[in-house]
Coordinates of C-alpha atoms and ligand atoms in Angstrom, one line a residue:
M22 CA -13.7 -22.3 55.1
N23 CA -13.8 -19.5 52.5
P24 CA -12.4 -20.4 49.0
F25 CA -9.6 -18.1 49.3
M26 CA -8.3 -19.8 52.5
K27 CA -9.2 -23.4 51.1
K28 CA -6.8 -22.6 48.1
Y29 CA -4.0 -20.4 49.6
G30 CA -4.3 -21.2 53.5
P31 CA -3.5 -21.6 56.3
W32 CA 0.0 -20.0 56.0
A33 CA 1.4 -17.3 53.7
V34 CA 5.0 -16.0 53.5
V35 CA 5.3 -12.4 52.8
T36 CA 8.6 -10.9 52.0
G37 CA 9.0 -7.3 52.4
A38 CA 6.4 -7.3 54.9
S39 CA 8.1 -4.5 57.3
S40 CA 6.8 -1.8 55.0
G41 CA 4.7 -0.4 52.1
I42 CA 3.1 -2.7 49.8
G43 CA 4.2 -6.0 51.6
C44 CA 2.7 -4.5 54.8
A45 CA -0.5 -3.6 53.1
L46 CA -0.9 -7.1 51.5
A47 CA -0.2 -8.8 55.0
R48 CA -3.1 -6.6 56.5
Q49 CA -5.4 -7.8 53.7
L50 CA -4.3 -11.4 54.3
A51 CA -5.0 -11.2 57.9
R52 CA -8.5 -10.2 57.3
H53 CA -9.1 -13.5 55.4
G54 CA -7.9 -15.3 58.5
M55 CA -4.4 -16.1 56.9
N56 CA -1.4 -17.1 59.3
M57 CA 1.8 -15.4 58.0
V58 CA 5.7 -15.7 58.3
L59 CA 6.6 -12.0 58.0
V60 CA 10.2 -11.4 56.4
G61 CA 12.1 -8.3 56.3
R62 CA 15.4 -6.8 58.0
S63 CA 13.5 -4.4 60.4
V64 CA 12.6 -6.7 63.3
D65 CA 11.0 -3.6 65.1
A66 CA 8.6 -2.9 62.2
L67 CA 7.8 -6.8 61.6
N68 CA 7.0 -7.0 65.4
R69 CA 4.8 -4.0 65.4
L70 CA 2.9 -5.4 62.4
A71 CA 2.5 -8.9 64.1
T72 CA 1.1 -7.4 67.1
E73 CA -1.3 -5.1 65.2
L74 CA -2.6 -8.0 63.2
H75 CA -3.0 -10.2 66.3
V76 CA -5.0 -7.5 68.2
A77 CA -7.3 -7.0 65.2
H78 CA -7.4 -10.6 64.3
A79 CA -7.2 -12.8 67.3
K80 CA -6.8 -16.0 65.2
C81 CA -4.1 -14.5 63.1
E82 CA -0.7 -16.1 64.0
C83 CA 2.2 -14.3 62.6
R84 CA 6.0 -15.5 62.9
I85 CA 8.8 -13.1 62.4
L86 CA 11.9 -13.7 60.4
A87 CA 14.7 -11.1 60.2
L88 CA 16.3 -11.7 57.2
D89 CA 18.6 -10.0 54.4
L90 CA 17.7 -11.4 51.1
N91 CA 21.0 -10.0 49.8
E92 CA 22.8 -12.8 51.5
S93 CA 23.2 -16.0 49.6
N94 CA 22.1 -18.2 52.4
S95 CA 18.9 -16.2 53.3
V96 CA 16.6 -18.4 51.3
A97 CA 17.8 -21.5 52.8
A98 CA 17.2 -19.9 56.3
L99 CA 13.6 -19.1 55.3
L100 CA 12.8 -22.5 53.9
D101 CA 14.0 -23.8 57.2
F102 CA 12.2 -21.6 59.2
T103 CA 8.9 -22.7 57.2
K104 CA 9.6 -26.3 56.8
D105 CA 6.8 -27.5 59.2
L106 CA 4.3 -25.0 58.1
N107 CA 1.4 -25.6 55.5
V108 CA 2.4 -22.8 53.1
G109 CA -0.1 -22.0 50.3
L110 CA 0.8 -18.6 49.4
L111 CA 4.2 -16.7 48.7
I112 CA 4.1 -12.9 48.4
A113 CA 7.5 -11.8 47.2
S114 CA 7.3 -8.0 47.6
A115 CA 10.8 -7.4 49.3
G116 CA 12.7 -5.3 46.6
F117 CA 14.2 -1.7 46.1
G118 CA 15.2 0.6 43.3
S119 CA 18.0 3.1 42.2
S120 CA 17.9 6.1 40.1
G121 CA 20.6 8.2 38.3
P122 CA 23.1 7.8 35.6
F123 CA 23.8 4.1 35.5
L124 CA 27.6 4.8 35.0
D125 CA 27.8 7.2 37.7
N126 CA 26.1 4.9 40.2
P127 CA 28.4 2.6 42.5
I128 CA 28.1 -1.1 41.4
E129 CA 27.6 -2.5 44.8
P130 CA 24.1 -1.4 45.6
E131 CA 23.3 -2.5 42.0
L132 CA 24.6 -6.0 42.7
E133 CA 22.7 -6.1 45.9
M134 CA 19.5 -5.0 44.0
L135 CA 19.9 -7.8 41.6
D136 CA 20.4 -10.4 44.3
V137 CA 17.1 -9.0 46.4
N138 CA 15.0 -8.3 43.4
C139 CA 16.0 -11.2 41.0
R140 CA 17.9 -14.0 42.5
S141 CA 16.2 -14.3 45.8
L142 CA 12.8 -14.0 44.3
M143 CA 13.6 -16.7 41.7
E144 CA 15.0 -19.0 44.3
L145 CA 11.7 -18.7 46.6
S146 CA 9.6 -19.2 43.4
W147 CA 11.3 -22.3 42.6
H148 CA 11.3 -23.8 46.3
F149 CA 7.8 -22.7 47.0
G150 CA 6.7 -23.6 43.6
N151 CA 7.7 -27.1 44.1
R152 CA 6.1 -27.2 47.6
L153 CA 2.9 -25.9 46.2
S154 CA 3.1 -28.4 43.5
K155 CA 3.4 -31.2 46.0
R156 CA 0.4 -29.9 47.9
G157 CA -1.7 -29.8 44.8
N158 CA -2.8 -25.9 44.9
G159 CA -1.6 -22.3 46.1
G160 CA -0.3 -19.2 44.7
L161 CA 2.9 -17.1 44.0
V162 CA 2.4 -13.2 44.0
L163 CA 5.6 -11.5 42.5
L164 CA 6.1 -7.8 42.7
S165 CA 6.9 -6.5 39.3
S166 CA 6.5 -2.8 38.4
I167 CA 4.9 -0.5 35.6
V168 CA 8.6 0.2 34.7
S169 CA 9.0 -3.6 33.8
F170 CA 7.3 -3.0 30.3
Q171 CA 10.2 -1.1 28.7
G172 CA 13.7 0.3 29.4
T173 CA 13.7 3.2 31.7
P174 CA 16.4 5.7 31.4
W175 CA 17.9 6.9 34.7
S176 CA 16.4 3.7 36.4
A177 CA 17.6 1.5 33.6
H178 CA 18.8 -1.3 36.0
Y179 CA 15.9 -1.2 38.4
S180 CA 13.5 -1.4 35.4
A181 CA 15.6 -4.3 34.0
T182 CA 15.2 -6.3 37.4
K183 CA 11.5 -5.7 37.2
A184 CA 11.2 -7.0 33.5
Y185 CA 12.7 -10.1 34.9
V186 CA 10.2 -10.5 37.2
Q187 CA 7.4 -9.9 35.0
T188 CA 8.7 -12.2 32.4
L189 CA 9.3 -14.9 35.0
A190 CA 5.8 -14.5 36.4
E191 CA 4.1 -14.6 33.0
G192 CA 5.9 -17.9 32.1
L193 CA 5.2 -19.4 35.1
A194 CA 1.4 -18.4 35.2
M195 CA 1.0 -20.6 32.0
E196 CA 3.3 -23.3 33.2
L197 CA 2.0 -23.9 36.6
R198 CA -1.7 -23.5 35.8
S199 CA -2.0 -27.4 35.4
K200 CA -0.7 -27.8 38.7
N201 CA -3.6 -25.7 40.1
I202 CA -0.8 -22.9 41.1
D203 CA -2.0 -19.3 40.4
V204 CA 0.9 -16.9 39.5
L205 CA 0.5 -13.1 39.6
A206 CA 2.7 -10.3 38.5
V207 CA 1.9 -7.2 40.4
A208 CA 3.0 -4.1 38.5
P209 CA 2.1 -0.9 40.4
G210 CA 2.6 2.4 39.1
P211 CA 4.0 5.0 41.7
T212 CA 3.0 4.3 45.1
K213 CA 3.7 6.2 48.3
T214 CA 6.0 3.9 50.2
S215 CA 9.5 4.2 51.5
F216 CA 10.4 3.1 48.0
A217 CA 11.2 6.5 46.6
D218 CA 13.5 7.5 49.4
R219 CA 15.5 4.6 49.2
A220 CA 15.8 4.7 45.5
G221 CA 16.7 8.5 45.6
M222 CA 13.6 9.1 43.1
S223 CA 11.2 11.8 43.3
M224 CA 7.7 10.8 42.3
G225 CA 6.5 14.2 42.1
S226 CA 2.9 14.8 40.7
A227 CA 2.9 10.9 39.7
L228 CA 1.6 10.3 43.2
D229 CA -1.1 13.1 43.1
P230 CA -4.5 11.8 41.9
Q231 CA -5.7 15.5 41.3
R232 CA -2.9 15.7 38.6
L233 CA -4.0 12.6 36.7
P234 CA -6.0 13.1 33.5
P235 CA -9.8 13.8 33.7
R236 CA -11.7 10.7 34.0
S237 CA -13.2 11.3 30.6
W238 CA -9.9 10.9 29.1
L239 CA -9.4 7.6 30.6
R240 CA -12.5 6.0 29.0
Ligands
LIG325 N1 6.4 2.0 45.7 C1 6.2 2.1 44.3 O1 6.0 3.1 43.5 C2 6.6 0.8 43.4 C3 6.0 0.6 42.3 C4 6.3 -0.4 41.6 C5 6.7 -1.7 42.1 N2 7.1 -1.5 43.5 C6 7.8 -2.7 44.1 O2 7.0 -3.1 45.2 C7 7.9 -3.8 46.1 C8 7.7 -3.1 47.5 O3 8.1 -1.9 47.7 P1 7.2 -0.8 48.5 O4 6.9 0.2 47.6 O5 6.6 -1.4 49.4 O6 8.8 -0.2 49.2 P2 9.0 -0.3 50.7 O7 8.2 0.5 51.4 O8 10.6 0.4 50.8 O9 9.2 -1.8 51.0 C9 10.2 -2.6 50.6 C10 10.3 -3.9 51.4 O10 11.4 -4.8 50.9 C11 12.2 -5.1 52.0 N3 13.6 -5.2 51.5 C12 14.4 -4.4 50.9 N4 15.6 -4.9 51.0 C13 15.7 -5.9 51.5 C14 16.6 -6.9 51.9 N5 17.9 -6.8 51.5 N6 16.4 -8.2 52.6 C15 15.1 -8.1 53.0 N7 14.0 -7.4 52.7 C16 14.3 -6.2 52.0 C17 12.0 -3.9 53.0 O11 12.2 -4.6 54.3 P3 13.5 -4.1 55.2 O12 14.0 -2.7 55.0 O13 13.0 -4.2 56.6 O14 14.6 -5.1 55.0 C18 10.6 -3.4 52.9 O15 9.6 -4.4 53.7 C19 9.3 -3.6 45.7 O16 9.5 -4.9 45.0 C20 9.2 -2.6 44.7 O17 10.2 -2.8 43.5 C21 7.0 -0.4 44.2

Protein backbone atom coordinates (compact mmCIF):
# COMPACT_ATOMS: atom_id res chain seq x y z
CA MET A 1 0.00 0.00 0.00
CA ASN A 2 1.36 3.46 -0.87
CA PRO A 3 2.21 5.77 2.06
CA PHE A 4 -0.60 8.19 1.13
CA MET A 5 -3.26 5.50 1.36
CA LYS A 6 -1.68 4.06 4.49
CA LYS A 7 -2.11 7.37 6.30
CA TYR A 8 -5.32 8.75 4.79
CA GLY A 9 -7.16 5.75 3.29
CA PRO A 10 -9.21 3.82 2.60
CA TRP A 11 -12.12 6.33 2.68
CA ALA A 12 -12.26 10.09 2.22
CA VAL A 13 -15.22 12.42 2.70
CA VAL A 14 -15.28 15.25 0.15
CA THR A 15 -17.81 18.06 0.62
CA GLY A 16 -18.36 20.30 -2.38
CA ALA A 17 -17.51 17.34 -4.64
CA SER A 18 -20.19 18.22 -7.19
CA SER A 19 -18.20 21.09 -8.70
CA GLY A 20 -14.93 23.00 -8.98
CA ILE A 21 -12.09 22.44 -6.56
CA GLY A 22 -13.78 19.65 -4.57
CA CYS A 23 -14.48 17.77 -7.80
CA ALA A 24 -10.86 18.21 -8.96
CA LEU A 25 -9.52 16.97 -5.62
CA ALA A 26 -11.83 13.93 -5.76
CA ARG A 27 -10.34 13.06 -9.17
CA GLN A 28 -6.85 13.21 -7.68
CA LEU A 29 -7.84 11.04 -4.72
CA ALA A 30 -9.30 8.43 -7.06
CA ARG A 31 -5.91 8.15 -8.78
CA HIS A 32 -4.43 7.17 -5.42
CA GLY A 33 -7.06 4.45 -5.04
CA MET A 34 -9.17 6.22 -2.42
CA ASN A 35 -12.85 5.36 -1.89
CA MET A 36 -14.99 8.42 -1.36
CA VAL A 37 -18.18 9.79 0.07
CA LEU A 38 -19.13 12.60 -2.31
CA VAL A 39 -21.24 15.34 -0.75
CA GLY A 40 -23.17 18.24 -2.28
CA ARG A 41 -26.70 19.30 -3.15
CA SER A 42 -26.55 18.50 -6.89
CA VAL A 43 -27.30 14.78 -7.04
CA ASP A 44 -26.90 14.61 -10.84
CA ALA A 45 -23.42 16.12 -10.72
CA LEU A 46 -22.39 13.80 -7.88
CA ASN A 47 -23.69 10.77 -9.79
CA ARG A 48 -21.84 11.85 -12.93
CA LEU A 49 -18.60 12.17 -10.97
CA ALA A 50 -19.06 8.80 -9.24
CA THR A 51 -19.61 7.10 -12.62
CA GLU A 52 -16.61 8.86 -14.17
CA LEU A 53 -14.35 7.84 -11.28
CA HIS A 54 -15.55 4.25 -11.32
CA VAL A 55 -14.99 3.96 -15.08
CA ALA A 56 -11.48 5.45 -14.80
CA HIS A 57 -10.51 3.55 -11.64
CA ALA A 58 -12.44 0.30 -11.33
CA LYS A 59 -11.50 -0.19 -7.67
CA CYS A 60 -12.66 3.29 -6.62
CA GLU A 61 -15.93 3.00 -4.71
CA CYS A 62 -17.98 6.19 -4.35
CA ARG A 63 -21.05 6.78 -2.25
CA ILE A 64 -23.24 9.80 -2.86
CA LEU A 65 -24.84 11.91 -0.17
CA ALA A 66 -27.11 14.77 -1.24
CA LEU A 67 -26.93 17.26 1.57
CA ASP A 68 -27.54 20.96 2.14
CA LEU A 69 -24.87 21.96 4.64
CA ASN A 70 -26.89 25.04 5.43
CA GLU A 71 -29.30 22.84 7.38
CA SER A 72 -28.57 22.36 11.04
CA ASN A 73 -28.97 18.56 11.01
CA SER A 74 -26.81 18.05 7.90
CA VAL A 75 -23.59 17.16 9.70
CA ALA A 76 -25.43 14.59 11.83
CA ALA A 77 -26.73 13.01 8.62
CA LEU A 78 -23.20 12.85 7.19
CA LEU A 79 -21.83 11.31 10.38
CA ASP A 80 -24.55 8.68 10.32
CA PHE A 81 -23.95 7.95 6.63
CA THR A 82 -20.22 7.36 7.26
CA LYS A 83 -20.39 5.62 10.64
CA ASP A 84 -19.34 2.20 9.29
CA LEU A 85 -16.60 3.54 7.01
CA ASN A 86 -12.93 3.81 7.90
CA VAL A 87 -12.52 7.50 7.02
CA GLY A 88 -8.95 8.84 7.08
CA LEU A 89 -9.39 12.11 5.24
CA LEU A 90 -11.88 14.96 5.25
CA ILE A 91 -11.83 17.52 2.44
CA ALA A 92 -14.15 20.41 3.31
CA SER A 93 -14.51 22.23 0.00
CA ALA A 94 -18.21 23.15 0.14
CA GLY A 95 -18.55 26.89 0.29
CA PHE A 96 -19.65 29.98 -1.54
CA GLY A 97 -19.14 33.73 -1.56
CA SER A 98 -21.01 36.97 -2.02
CA SER A 99 -20.04 40.40 -3.27
CA GLY A 100 -21.24 43.96 -3.26
CA PRO A 101 -21.85 46.53 -0.53
CA PHE A 102 -22.37 44.66 2.77
CA LEU A 103 -25.24 46.87 3.90
CA ASP A 104 -27.12 46.52 0.61
CA ASN A 105 -26.98 42.73 0.38
CA PRO A 106 -29.88 40.76 1.88
CA ILE A 107 -28.99 39.16 5.20
CA GLU A 108 -30.42 35.66 4.54
CA PRO A 109 -27.76 34.48 2.05
CA GLU A 110 -25.07 35.88 4.36
CA LEU A 111 -26.40 33.78 7.24
CA GLU A 112 -26.49 30.77 4.95
CA MET A 113 -22.87 31.45 3.99
CA LEU A 114 -21.88 31.57 7.64
CA ASP A 115 -23.55 28.18 8.16
CA VAL A 116 -21.96 26.50 5.15
CA ASN A 117 -18.49 28.09 5.19
CA CYS A 118 -17.98 28.15 8.98
CA ARG A 119 -20.47 26.27 11.17
CA SER A 120 -20.68 23.06 9.15
CA LEU A 121 -16.91 23.08 8.50
CA MET A 122 -16.16 23.51 12.21
CA GLU A 123 -18.59 20.73 13.17
CA LEU A 124 -17.09 18.39 10.57
CA SER A 125 -13.57 19.20 11.79
CA TRP A 126 -14.57 18.42 15.38
CA HIS A 127 -16.33 15.14 14.63
CA PHE A 128 -13.87 13.81 12.06
CA GLY A 129 -10.96 15.15 14.12
CA ASN A 130 -12.15 12.96 17.00
CA ARG A 131 -12.60 9.97 14.73
CA LEU A 132 -9.10 10.41 13.29
CA SER A 133 -7.68 10.83 16.77
CA LYS A 134 -9.14 7.44 17.77
CA ARG A 135 -7.81 5.93 14.54
CA GLY A 136 -4.33 7.29 15.26
CA ASN A 137 -3.81 9.10 11.94
CA GLY A 138 -5.43 10.97 9.07
CA GLY A 139 -5.93 14.42 7.60
CA LEU A 140 -8.24 17.43 7.45
CA VAL A 141 -8.14 19.68 4.37
CA LEU A 142 -10.06 22.92 4.90
CA LEU A 143 -10.77 25.29 2.00
CA SER A 144 -9.74 28.80 2.94
CA SER A 145 -8.94 31.52 0.38
CA ILE A 146 -6.41 34.16 -0.55
CA VAL A 147 -8.94 36.69 0.80
CA SER A 148 -8.63 35.14 4.28
CA PHE A 149 -5.48 37.11 5.02
CA GLN A 150 -6.98 40.58 5.18
CA GLY A 151 -10.33 42.33 5.14
CA THR A 152 -11.70 42.63 1.63
CA PRO A 153 -14.14 45.44 0.85
CA TRP A 154 -17.17 44.44 -1.23
CA SER A 155 -16.60 40.89 -0.13
CA ALA A 156 -16.22 41.70 3.53
CA HIS A 157 -18.30 38.89 4.96
CA TYR A 158 -17.01 36.20 2.59
CA SER A 159 -13.41 37.10 3.42
CA ALA A 160 -14.31 37.05 7.13
CA THR A 161 -15.68 33.49 6.80
CA LYS A 162 -12.41 32.44 5.15
CA ALA A 163 -10.34 34.15 7.87
CA TYR A 164 -12.25 31.93 10.30
CA VAL A 165 -11.32 28.81 8.30
CA GLN A 166 -7.67 29.84 7.92
CA THR A 167 -7.26 30.60 11.64
CA LEU A 168 -9.03 27.40 12.69
CA ALA A 169 -6.83 25.30 10.40
CA GLU A 170 -3.58 26.95 11.50
CA GLY A 171 -4.39 26.34 15.18
CA LEU A 172 -5.52 22.77 14.60
CA ALA A 173 -2.45 21.99 12.51
CA MET A 174 -0.25 22.49 15.59
CA GLU A 175 -2.72 21.06 18.06
CA LEU A 176 -3.36 17.80 16.21
CA ARG A 177 0.20 17.16 15.07
CA SER A 178 0.93 15.01 18.14
CA LYS A 179 -2.08 12.86 17.21
CA ASN A 180 -0.59 12.17 13.78
CA ILE A 181 -3.35 14.19 12.10
CA ASP A 182 -2.31 16.58 9.32
CA VAL A 183 -4.35 19.75 8.90
CA LEU A 184 -4.03 21.79 5.73
CA ALA A 185 -5.58 25.17 4.98
CA VAL A 186 -5.86 25.55 1.22
CA ALA A 187 -5.92 29.24 0.24
CA PRO A 188 -6.45 29.46 -3.52
CA GLY A 189 -6.33 32.63 -5.53
CA PRO A 190 -8.92 33.23 -8.26
CA THR A 191 -9.79 29.86 -9.79
CA LYS A 192 -12.12 29.22 -12.70
CA THR A 193 -15.08 27.32 -11.22
CA SER A 194 -18.77 28.06 -10.61
CA PHE A 195 -17.73 30.14 -7.60
CA ALA A 196 -17.66 33.58 -9.27
CA ASP A 197 -21.12 33.18 -10.83
CA ARG A 198 -22.74 32.30 -7.53
CA ALA A 199 -20.89 35.09 -5.72
CA GLY A 200 -21.78 37.64 -8.39
CA MET A 201 -18.07 38.39 -8.82
CA SER A 202 -16.12 39.18 -11.92
CA MET A 203 -12.59 37.87 -11.65
CA GLY A 204 -11.60 39.48 -14.91
CA SER A 205 -7.92 39.41 -15.74
CA ALA A 206 -7.08 37.70 -12.43
CA LEU A 207 -8.03 34.44 -14.17
CA ASP A 208 -5.80 35.13 -17.17
CA PRO A 209 -2.25 33.83 -16.69
CA GLN A 210 -1.12 35.95 -19.66
CA ARG A 211 -1.94 39.05 -17.62
CA LEU A 212 0.18 38.03 -14.62
CA PRO A 213 3.50 39.83 -14.10
CA PRO A 214 6.46 38.43 -16.05
CA ARG A 215 8.20 35.49 -14.37
CA SER A 216 11.28 37.65 -13.78
CA TRP A 217 9.22 39.90 -11.48
CA LEU A 218 8.20 36.93 -9.39
CA ARG A 219 11.75 35.77 -8.51
N1 LIG B 1 -12.93 29.55 -7.16
C1 LIG B 1 -12.18 30.42 -6.49
O1 LIG B 1 -11.67 31.40 -7.04
C2 LIG B 1 -11.91 30.17 -5.02
C3 LIG B 1 -10.84 30.88 -4.43
C4 LIG B 1 -10.56 30.68 -3.09
C5 LIG B 1 -11.31 29.78 -2.35
N2 LIG B 1 -12.35 29.11 -2.92
C6 LIG B 1 -13.12 28.19 -2.07
O2 LIG B 1 -13.02 26.89 -2.62
C7 LIG B 1 -14.17 26.13 -2.24
C8 LIG B 1 -14.74 25.47 -3.47
O3 LIG B 1 -15.23 26.46 -4.34
P1 LIG B 1 -15.19 26.28 -5.92
O4 LIG B 1 -14.34 27.33 -6.48
O5 LIG B 1 -14.91 24.87 -6.25
O6 LIG B 1 -16.70 26.70 -6.25
P2 LIG B 1 -17.88 25.85 -6.90
O7 LIG B 1 -17.47 25.28 -8.21
O8 LIG B 1 -19.07 26.77 -6.87
O9 LIG B 1 -18.11 24.66 -5.87
C9 LIG B 1 -18.70 24.89 -4.61
C10 LIG B 1 -19.10 23.56 -4.02
O10 LIG B 1 -19.71 23.81 -2.74
C11 LIG B 1 -20.94 23.12 -2.68
N3 LIG B 1 -21.92 23.82 -1.88
C12 LIG B 1 -22.27 25.13 -1.96
N4 LIG B 1 -23.27 25.39 -1.12
C13 LIG B 1 -23.59 24.22 -0.50
C14 LIG B 1 -24.54 23.84 0.48
N5 LIG B 1 -25.44 24.71 0.98
N6 LIG B 1 -24.56 22.54 0.90
C15 LIG B 1 -23.69 21.65 0.37
N7 LIG B 1 -22.76 21.95 -0.54
C16 LIG B 1 -22.71 23.21 -0.98
C17 LIG B 1 -21.43 23.05 -4.14
O11 LIG B 1 -22.27 21.92 -4.30
P3 LIG B 1 -23.83 22.02 -4.69
O12 LIG B 1 -24.03 23.25 -5.49
O13 LIG B 1 -24.06 20.74 -5.41
O14 LIG B 1 -24.48 22.06 -3.36
C18 LIG B 1 -20.11 22.83 -4.89
O15 LIG B 1 -19.80 21.47 -4.95
C19 LIG B 1 -15.13 27.11 -1.56
O16 LIG B 1 -15.05 26.93 -0.16
C20 LIG B 1 -14.60 28.48 -1.97
O17 LIG B 1 -14.90 29.45 -1.00
C21 LIG B 1 -12.66 29.28 -4.25
